[in-house]
Each structure stands twice: as structure tokens, then as C-alpha cells.
XYZ file of C-alpha atoms in Angstrom:
482
model
C 30.367 -10.158 5.425
C 27.596 -12.490 4.164
C 25.648 -11.873 7.359
C 26.053 -8.133 6.844
C 24.808 -8.413 3.276
C 21.774 -10.423 4.499
C 21.046 -7.995 7.387
C 21.163 -4.865 5.168
C 19.038 -6.557 2.570
C 16.403 -7.662 5.022
C 16.344 -4.291 6.626
C 15.850 -2.543 3.260
C 12.970 -4.888 2.468
C 11.346 -4.227 5.790
C 11.669 -0.408 5.480
C 10.304 -0.509 1.894
C 7.268 -2.490 3.073
C 6.818 -0.038 5.886
C 6.892 2.906 3.520
C 4.513 1.107 1.167
C 2.041 0.492 3.994
C 2.349 3.998 5.336
C 1.578 5.675 2.086
C -1.185 3.132 1.222
C -2.924 3.986 4.592
C -2.626 7.742 3.912
C -4.016 7.217 0.329
C -6.954 5.244 1.757
C -7.708 8.196 4.152
C -7.582 10.570 1.127
C -10.129 8.531 -0.678
C -12.315 8.447 2.416
C -12.115 12.267 2.607
C -13.217 12.519 -1.029
C -16.062 10.098 -0.256
C -17.168 12.223 2.726
C -17.202 15.325 0.497
C -19.217 13.505 -2.141
C -21.746 12.105 0.350
C -22.007 15.081 2.746
C -21.878 17.749 0.058
C -20.190 21.214 0.073
C -22.656 22.880 2.363
C -21.657 24.360 5.662
C -23.038 21.344 7.578
C -21.414 18.938 5.171
C -18.044 20.661 5.602
C -18.415 20.495 9.346
C -19.016 16.646 9.263
C -16.062 16.250 6.889
C -13.896 18.417 9.228
C -14.838 16.295 12.242
C -13.852 13.208 10.293
C -10.506 14.731 9.345
C -9.686 15.808 12.898
C -10.491 12.349 14.252
C -8.491 10.623 11.499
C -5.375 12.706 12.045
C -5.528 12.082 15.792
C -5.639 8.334 15.212
C -2.809 8.032 12.667
C 0.730 8.832 13.926
C 2.124 9.496 10.454
C -0.451 12.176 9.559
C 0.320 15.793 10.229
C -2.855 17.177 8.561
C -5.586 16.804 5.980
C -6.710 19.553 3.655
C -9.096 20.090 0.752
C -8.677 23.028 -1.692
C -11.000 24.316 -4.395
C -10.030 24.903 -8.041
C -8.469 28.284 -7.080
C -6.290 26.868 -4.254
C -8.480 28.258 -1.486
C -8.922 26.129 1.692
C -12.389 24.503 1.902
C -11.913 22.198 4.810
C -9.023 20.795 6.929
C -8.076 18.836 9.990
C -7.122 21.753 12.249
C -9.161 21.857 15.497
C -10.412 25.338 14.472
C -11.552 25.304 10.866
C -9.464 27.904 8.916
C -9.933 28.906 5.253
C -7.816 31.998 4.956
C -4.867 30.435 3.126
C -4.205 29.680 -0.535
C -1.999 26.865 -1.826
C -2.283 27.312 -5.600
C 1.448 27.943 -5.886
C 2.537 24.554 -4.624
C 3.849 21.872 -6.926
C 1.150 19.318 -6.019
C -1.600 21.800 -6.912
C -0.007 22.664 -10.261
C 0.456 18.956 -10.969
C -3.244 18.014 -10.491
C -4.269 21.174 -12.364
C -2.517 19.761 -15.455
C -2.754 15.976 -14.905
C -6.023 14.206 -14.995
C -5.173 10.981 -13.048
C -6.869 8.726 -10.476
C -3.609 8.022 -8.642
C -2.120 9.654 -5.594
C 0.791 12.094 -6.147
C 3.716 12.282 -3.732
C 5.256 15.722 -3.652
C 8.704 16.956 -2.482
C 9.371 17.633 1.269
C 8.353 21.121 2.340
C 7.827 23.187 5.459
C 4.203 23.264 6.702
C 2.499 26.673 6.503
C 0.735 26.035 9.730
C 3.273 24.255 11.964
C 6.684 24.997 10.338
C 7.670 21.351 10.558
C 9.017 19.274 7.624
C 6.232 17.353 5.989
C 5.739 15.182 2.894
C 2.594 15.765 0.718
C 0.339 13.011 -0.670
C -2.524 14.423 -2.838
C -5.354 13.421 -5.049
C -7.255 15.349 -7.746
C -10.845 16.388 -7.025
C -13.010 16.346 -10.175
C -16.275 17.895 -11.086
C -19.012 15.559 -12.388
C -17.874 16.342 -15.936
C -14.305 15.408 -15.056
C -12.892 18.931 -15.022
C -10.611 20.092 -12.278
C -12.423 20.938 -9.047
C -9.507 21.083 -6.532
C -7.083 18.980 -4.520
C -7.379 16.753 -1.488
C -4.044 16.746 0.452
C -2.481 14.773 3.332
C 0.722 15.806 5.010
C 2.987 13.163 6.544
C 5.124 14.331 9.488
C 8.771 13.351 8.568
C 9.562 12.886 12.270
C 7.387 9.741 12.090
C 10.066 8.119 9.853
C 12.882 9.288 12.085
C 11.117 7.653 15.142
C 10.763 4.450 13.245
C 14.308 4.322 11.852
C 15.820 4.946 15.275
C 14.691 1.433 16.180
C 17.297 -0.140 13.919
C 20.851 -0.746 14.781
C 23.075 0.453 11.896
C 26.380 0.958 13.754
C 28.515 4.077 14.124
C 29.196 4.438 10.339
C 25.847 3.189 8.997
C 23.126 5.246 7.271
C 19.569 5.022 6.120
C 18.372 7.012 3.128
C 14.690 7.369 2.255
C 13.626 9.382 -0.876
C 11.665 9.815 -4.051
C 12.569 7.875 -7.141
C 13.820 11.051 -8.837
C 16.630 11.276 -6.249
C 15.064 13.738 -3.762
C 15.844 12.779 -0.130
C 12.897 12.631 2.270
C 14.806 11.580 5.333
C 18.272 10.449 6.291
C 19.684 8.780 9.401
C 21.799 10.321 10.810
C 20.048 13.522 9.803
C 22.290 16.188 8.339
C 21.452 19.929 8.044
C 20.908 19.688 4.303
C 19.466 16.151 4.105
C 15.804 16.900 3.675
C 14.907 17.850 0.111
C 18.525 17.298 -1.164
C 18.833 15.763 -4.709
C 21.253 12.911 -4.925
C 20.358 11.777 -8.449
C 23.876 12.570 -9.752
C 25.711 10.867 -6.936
C 27.298 7.433 -7.677
C 25.153 5.640 -5.089
C 21.913 6.616 -6.783
C 23.177 6.911 -10.405
C 25.081 3.603 -10.561
C 22.967 1.432 -8.261
C 19.631 2.689 -6.858
C 18.240 3.994 -10.180
C 19.056 0.733 -12.073
C 16.724 -1.796 -10.607
C 14.015 -2.696 -7.984
C 16.520 -3.769 -5.445
C 20.047 -5.036 -4.775
C 23.150 -5.140 -2.607
C 26.575 -3.464 -3.329
C 29.755 -2.304 -1.652
C 31.354 1.086 -2.327
C 33.457 3.794 -0.825
C 31.604 7.023 -0.125
C 33.174 9.976 -2.012
C 32.063 12.304 0.809
C 33.660 10.677 3.897
C 35.780 7.834 2.422
C 33.941 5.174 4.427
C 33.394 1.852 2.793
C 29.802 0.620 3.294
C 27.799 -2.420 2.412
C 24.551 -1.090 1.072
C 21.214 -2.561 0.114
C 18.437 -0.752 -1.683
C 14.757 -1.463 -2.349
C 11.976 0.236 -4.212
C 8.450 -0.074 -2.732
C 6.081 -1.884 -5.096
C 3.273 0.750 -5.203
C 4.943 4.169 -4.922
C 7.845 5.997 -6.622
C 10.171 5.775 -3.545
C 13.463 4.175 -2.579
C 15.145 2.940 0.679
C 18.843 2.454 1.149
C 20.359 0.761 4.201
C 24.172 1.117 4.560
C 26.356 -0.712 7.117
C 29.991 0.453 7.676
C 32.474 -2.269 6.768
C 34.718 -1.308 9.611
C 31.770 -1.760 12.036
C 31.140 -5.203 10.589
C 34.733 -6.389 10.762
C 35.356 -4.819 14.121
C 32.489 -6.841 15.506
C 33.922 -9.931 13.858
C 37.403 -9.283 15.258
C 35.981 -8.809 18.691
C 34.098 -12.123 18.438
C 37.271 -13.783 17.182
C 39.270 -12.628 20.260
C 36.442 -13.574 22.540
C 36.205 -17.058 20.956
C 40.025 -17.493 21.141
C 39.992 -16.654 24.771
C 37.123 -19.051 25.241
C 39.086 -21.859 23.635
C 42.029 -21.213 25.922
C 39.769 -21.160 28.952
C 38.116 -24.258 27.693
C 41.481 -26.059 27.581
C 42.039 -25.075 31.133
C 38.573 -26.234 32.070
C 39.243 -29.644 30.397
C 42.328 -29.918 32.548
C 40.357 -29.314 35.717
C 37.227 -31.192 34.908
C 35.081 -32.440 32.075
C 31.838 -31.281 33.647
C 32.574 -27.630 32.846
C 33.055 -28.508 29.131
C 29.555 -30.126 29.141
C 28.121 -26.852 30.598
C 29.801 -24.805 27.893
C 28.456 -26.990 25.139
C 24.973 -26.799 26.594
C 25.062 -23.004 26.707
C 26.216 -22.896 23.008
C 23.326 -25.242 21.991
C 20.923 -22.879 23.808
C 22.297 -19.943 21.959
C 21.897 -21.694 18.597
C 18.367 -22.704 19.405
C 17.615 -19.032 20.245
C 19.127 -17.867 16.905
C 16.971 -20.384 14.983
C 13.892 -19.353 16.883
C 14.650 -15.645 16.194
C 15.079 -16.365 12.448
C 11.708 -18.228 12.360
C 10.001 -15.370 14.154
C 11.426 -12.965 11.605
C 10.211 -15.111 8.682
C 6.767 -15.354 10.218
C 6.661 -11.620 10.683
C 7.688 -11.074 7.061
C 4.940 -13.447 5.874
C 2.447 -11.691 8.162
C 3.413 -8.264 6.690
C 3.161 -9.579 3.178
C -0.297 -11.008 3.782
C -1.487 -7.815 5.466
C -0.380 -5.727 2.405
C -2.667 -7.848 0.228
C -5.782 -7.529 2.374
C -8.413 -4.836 2.670
C -8.251 -3.450 6.228
C -12.030 -3.399 6.678
C -13.420 -6.417 5.082
C -10.380 -8.842 5.287
C -10.873 -9.823 1.631
C -8.133 -8.978 -0.924
C -7.547 -5.333 -1.737
C -7.734 -3.588 -5.124
C -4.025 -3.739 -5.765
C -3.942 -7.506 -5.298
C -7.089 -7.834 -7.555
C -5.404 -5.769 -10.377
C -2.275 -7.904 -10.197
C -4.222 -11.223 -10.183
C -6.582 -10.245 -13.032
C -3.561 -9.320 -15.269
C -1.877 -12.687 -14.434
C -5.045 -14.707 -15.059
C -5.561 -12.968 -18.440
C -1.927 -13.681 -19.352
C -2.478 -17.322 -18.484
C -5.740 -17.412 -20.465
C -3.947 -15.951 -23.423
C -1.402 -18.810 -23.360
C -3.624 -21.782 -22.611
C -7.210 -20.772 -23.220
C -10.100 -22.271 -21.345
C -12.562 -20.111 -19.434
C -12.364 -17.160 -17.049
C -15.112 -15.205 -15.371
C -15.146 -11.877 -13.688
C -17.906 -10.883 -11.284
C -18.610 -7.341 -10.196
C -21.112 -6.685 -7.486
C -22.399 -3.656 -5.680
C -24.429 -3.267 -2.441
C -27.764 -1.813 -3.376
C -28.685 1.649 -2.022
C -25.600 1.679 0.189
C -25.421 5.480 0.410
C -28.955 5.514 1.776
C -27.877 2.759 4.234
C -25.033 5.038 5.486
C -27.400 8.032 5.655
C -29.879 5.999 7.651
C -27.736 3.965 9.977
C -24.380 5.796 9.994
C -20.959 4.964 8.657
C -20.079 2.541 11.521
C -23.115 0.414 10.739
C -22.148 0.706 7.051
C -18.685 -0.740 7.844
C -20.300 -3.630 9.667
C -22.667 -4.252 6.678
C -19.696 -4.336 4.221
C -17.924 -6.829 6.527
C -20.938 -9.088 6.609
C -21.439 -8.895 2.793
C -17.758 -9.632 2.177
C -17.861 -12.723 4.495
C -21.036 -13.968 2.733
C -19.653 -13.768 -0.796
C -16.260 -15.153 0.327
C -18.112 -18.145 1.809
C -19.635 -18.798 -1.649
C -16.285 -18.587 -3.625
C -14.343 -21.202 -1.697
C -12.083 -22.688 -4.349
C -8.340 -22.036 -3.692
C -8.025 -20.224 -6.992
C -11.021 -17.905 -6.567
C -10.147 -14.295 -5.571
C -12.613 -12.136 -3.680
C -11.555 -8.470 -3.477
C -12.892 -5.105 -2.407
C -12.941 -3.081 -5.675
C -13.743 0.257 -3.948
C -16.374 1.586 -1.580
C -19.368 -0.784 -1.514
C -18.224 -2.547 -4.714
C -16.575 -6.014 -4.710
C -15.039 -8.130 -7.497
C -14.481 -11.869 -7.926
C -11.980 -13.555 -10.280
C -13.162 -17.118 -11.198
C -10.508 -19.004 -13.168
C -11.580 -22.077 -15.193
C -15.210 -21.104 -14.530
C -17.541 -20.892 -17.603
C -20.877 -19.247 -18.048
C -22.975 -21.816 -16.251
C -20.543 -22.045 -13.328
C -20.191 -18.255 -13.019
C -23.904 -17.614 -13.148
C -24.532 -20.218 -10.467
C -21.887 -18.590 -8.160
C -23.473 -15.179 -8.817
C -26.953 -16.380 -7.917
C -25.638 -18.077 -4.796
C -24.031 -14.774 -3.695
C -27.361 -12.865 -4.236
C -29.123 -15.569 -2.137
C -26.347 -15.498 0.549
C -26.633 -11.748 1.038
C -30.454 -12.032 1.161
C -30.051 -14.663 3.864
C -28.161 -12.184 6.028
C -31.463 -10.261 6.498
C -29.622 -6.988 7.272
C -32.347 -4.424 7.848
C -32.367 -1.576 5.317
C -35.378 0.714 5.711
C -34.440 2.742 2.576
C -34.406 -0.423 0.348
C -37.571 -1.540 -1.462
C -37.404 -4.944 0.138
C -36.504 -3.694 3.627
C -33.191 -5.581 3.617
C -29.666 -5.223 2.187
C -29.278 -6.786 -1.275
C -26.712 -6.833 -4.011
C -26.661 -6.462 -7.805
C -24.267 -8.598 -9.694
C -22.765 -8.384 -13.204
C -20.857 -11.359 -14.647
C -18.486 -11.428 -17.659
C -17.131 -14.725 -19.072
C -14.276 -15.372 -21.437
C -14.138 -18.718 -23.233
C -11.570 -19.502 -25.949
C -9.210 -22.283 -27.127
C -6.080 -20.166 -26.712
C -4.010 -17.363 -28.208
C -6.771 -14.887 -27.336
C -5.797 -11.642 -25.705
C -8.009 -9.304 -23.660
C -7.106 -6.259 -21.586
C -8.218 -6.154 -17.899
C -10.040 -2.876 -18.517
C -12.223 -4.451 -21.348
C -13.306 -7.400 -19.151
C -14.116 -5.059 -16.304
C -16.150 -2.845 -18.607
C -18.233 -5.828 -19.742
C -18.826 -6.940 -16.174
C -19.732 -3.320 -15.174
C -22.221 -3.164 -18.094
C -23.884 -6.363 -16.782
C -23.911 -4.860 -13.259
C -25.642 -1.721 -14.485
C -28.122 -3.881 -16.422
C -28.924 -5.771 -13.151
C -29.522 -2.396 -11.516
C -31.766 -1.203 -14.309
C -33.813 -4.424 -14.048
C -34.662 -3.778 -10.391
C -31.454 -4.762 -8.485
C -31.203 -7.794 -6.173
C -30.263 -10.010 -9.074
C -27.424 -11.178 -11.263
C -26.972 -10.528 -14.996
C -24.488 -12.393 -17.255
C -22.663 -11.242 -20.392
C -20.398 -13.234 -22.760
C -17.167 -11.377 -23.742
C -16.421 -11.496 -27.468
C -13.766 -9.486 -29.365
C -14.183 -8.951 -33.057
C -11.336 -7.432 -35.066
C -12.581 -5.583 -38.101
C -10.604 -3.112 -40.280
C -7.927 -2.957 -37.646
C -10.249 -1.841 -34.855
C -11.342 -3.735 -31.725
C -14.998 -3.895 -30.569
C -16.699 -5.526 -27.589
C -19.985 -7.296 -28.009
C -22.313 -8.896 -25.473
């Protein structure tokens, strides 16, 4: 039973991480589509380039069923279909109404639905498109083929009475194995499994008898870290004990045979012991391989897929942790924001493939400068990077920033559209220094570093500008001063 608890828990964690990674990859694609629209424009030629990018991306990602962009009226602007169609209107769907009334920079996961074009079950992941003034301009949508999860879940052995549930945090089922006729889209929020267990914490293991079929199951649930989802893995108790009983009889028979073997010759006993030792070694090796795979998946979830530095999610978590530590013990903390100068012109001149290589080289150069084990180098978004430098004051942070500017210059990456003929960076530095008991929000520190970055750009780029972060509390209000 302990092994069954461990197996179901490990499987739930693995499936939750798989869901997290799947939706994270789709969200990155959506952001790339928005970047294409911004860079290529809404002209006919620009839409064709964006359409080609969407078609290629859907073909390369097995979980994607389609990509779409709608205007503020719900009309199709561009999509991933081989022949570009714009005759449909999706203004009545829940994701469109959600973005129309919610101004957010996060992806929204809708409820399962039948695709208008293919008729298959899909799950929608969408982002709001804004006008320059922040008003609603439309929706960028990705649809995930639910059969992708079915193919993945079929790889796991859950026995005859086992089940896997995957759904939204409000209790709406996305997929179930085995799949029933009413599984997709069913709401289980009032069922004991969800009400008493899944909705009460980030993860756990429990045993309960199903009110539907009377089967006692050992169940483990897990909520992915980044998205409002849940995964439940259930193993039938009868399956577990049946396997144990079978092993008991097999081992009992083995003992009887072993006694006979001892009677006829000790050499056969030695052979049996050797085989058992080999099986134990194989079990240990399998466990180590599973632990290594878990560590590799955890490390991959923290890295940016293009530049191999940390991603935005890890940066946000680390910055919050460092500010909490700073509030307790004081000292110094510096945040560096940097931007590749004229990067859009670089992409327009040399193409996005060359732009990706450029970002990889710049990321490697700045990571080579920040080499302390506590330094965090992350891709903040697009061509912008961020560095968290704990216990690093103004002098130290400015020296690191200048070294990064020089390191990128030394790359000598040709950039015909740049005044100097080579790729450069602009750097903004914000430094906190206090004895302790001082609180600052991550957003405030980022704004100061951003202001320094903009100042570096206004002064001609290819340089670093530093700002001290000070908070003054006057008449109950909080102000930032540089």
C-alpha cells in the first residue's frame, strides 16, 4: 500500500509538470504570435508572414490544433489553417467575452469545446490583444488537441480499476482515462473527490470509495504551479492487493522450491541469491534514473528554451524571495535590466533566425560576467534580460553592468542598422541598501531599474546608468526617488 501511495503521488507530480510545460509552451507561442503581429503589422503582407509562422508552429508542436487572431469584433484576422480563412466570427465564445471585460497580461484557459473547423474536442488558451492606448483590440487564441493528453496518459499503467482525471481548478474536466461519453466538460466540483480533497490544497494522497461504482481507490492529486489546473491519479485497491497476493503466492512457491533445491544442491541456492541481487540492483538503478529525470524536468521548467538562462517565472519567484530576505536582514540588493539596442531593426535586417542566435550570444556573454552562485540571469521578455545581484551594492552593481556592456561589445556581432555597426546593449541598474526592516515591492524595484534603462537609451545607448532606490513615507503615501 505504501508503494501504491508513492507510485500514485509520483505519477500525479509528473503529469502536473507535463501539463505545466505543455501550457507554458503554448503560452510562449501565443506571445510570439503577438510579437509577429506587432513587428509585421496588420497589412496584407504582414498577415501572410504571421500566417506562415502560425502554420509552421502548429506543424511542429503536437499539442497544438490551431492558432487564431481575432479583431475587437470577433472577426478572424489570421490563423494557422493552410488556406487563410476569415469568414468566421468568434465573439460569442467565453474566452472572447473574458478578454473583452478583463485587462490582464496573463493567458486565459477556457473550457473544453468542439472546434468550429475540425469538430474535435479542443482546449483554448488565449491572450488579450491591446491597442497602443491599452484598449481592447482583439484576442490571440491557441487550441490544444485533447487527444494529445489521451496519447500521453495511455503510456501509464493504472490497472483495470485505475483512473486519471485532468481538469480546470473550478472542477471542469478536460480529460479522463478511461474516457466516458460525458467526461469532457463535465463539472465535478460538487463530488466528494473534488470537494473534500482536490480543492483543499496544492497536492496530497487519500483513499476513498467511489460513490459511482463503489470501487475503493488510492488517489493522489496535484495542482500545476503556473496554471489553474489539477491532475488526479487513482489506483484501484483491489488491483494493488491482487498484485501483492500474486507475489505472495509466487514467493511462497519459490521458498518451497528453494527448500527442495537445498536438498539437492547448494549451488542452485547461490544462483537464486545472485538473481535476486541483480533484481535489487536493477530496482535501485531504475529509482536513480527516475530521480535524475525528475531533476532534469525541474531544471528545464526553470530555463528559457532559447537562451538557456533562467525564465521569467523563475526570475519573479527569486526576486520576491530576495526582497523578503532583504526585508528581514537588510544589506544590499541590486537589480539590472538590460535591452539589446535596435533589436527590431536587427531582426528586420538579418531575420528572426539570426536574431535568435544574437540573443543566445548576448545571454552567454552576460551570464559569463555574473558568475557568483547567488547571481540570477534571466530572460525578462523578448530582447530584454534581467539580473538579480544579492549582497551587491552600488559600486559592485555598476562594475558588473559596465563589464556586461563591454562583454557584448567584444562579441562584435555585425548590426548594419546600429550607429556603431555592431550589436550593443543599454543597461539600467537599481540598488537597495538598508540596515533591515525595509520593505519594497518587486514592481517598484523593476520600475526604478527600467527608468535607469530608459535613461541609458536617451543618453545614446551602449552604456549603463545607475539609480539608488529610496522610499519615503509622507502623509501615508509612498514615493520613489532616484
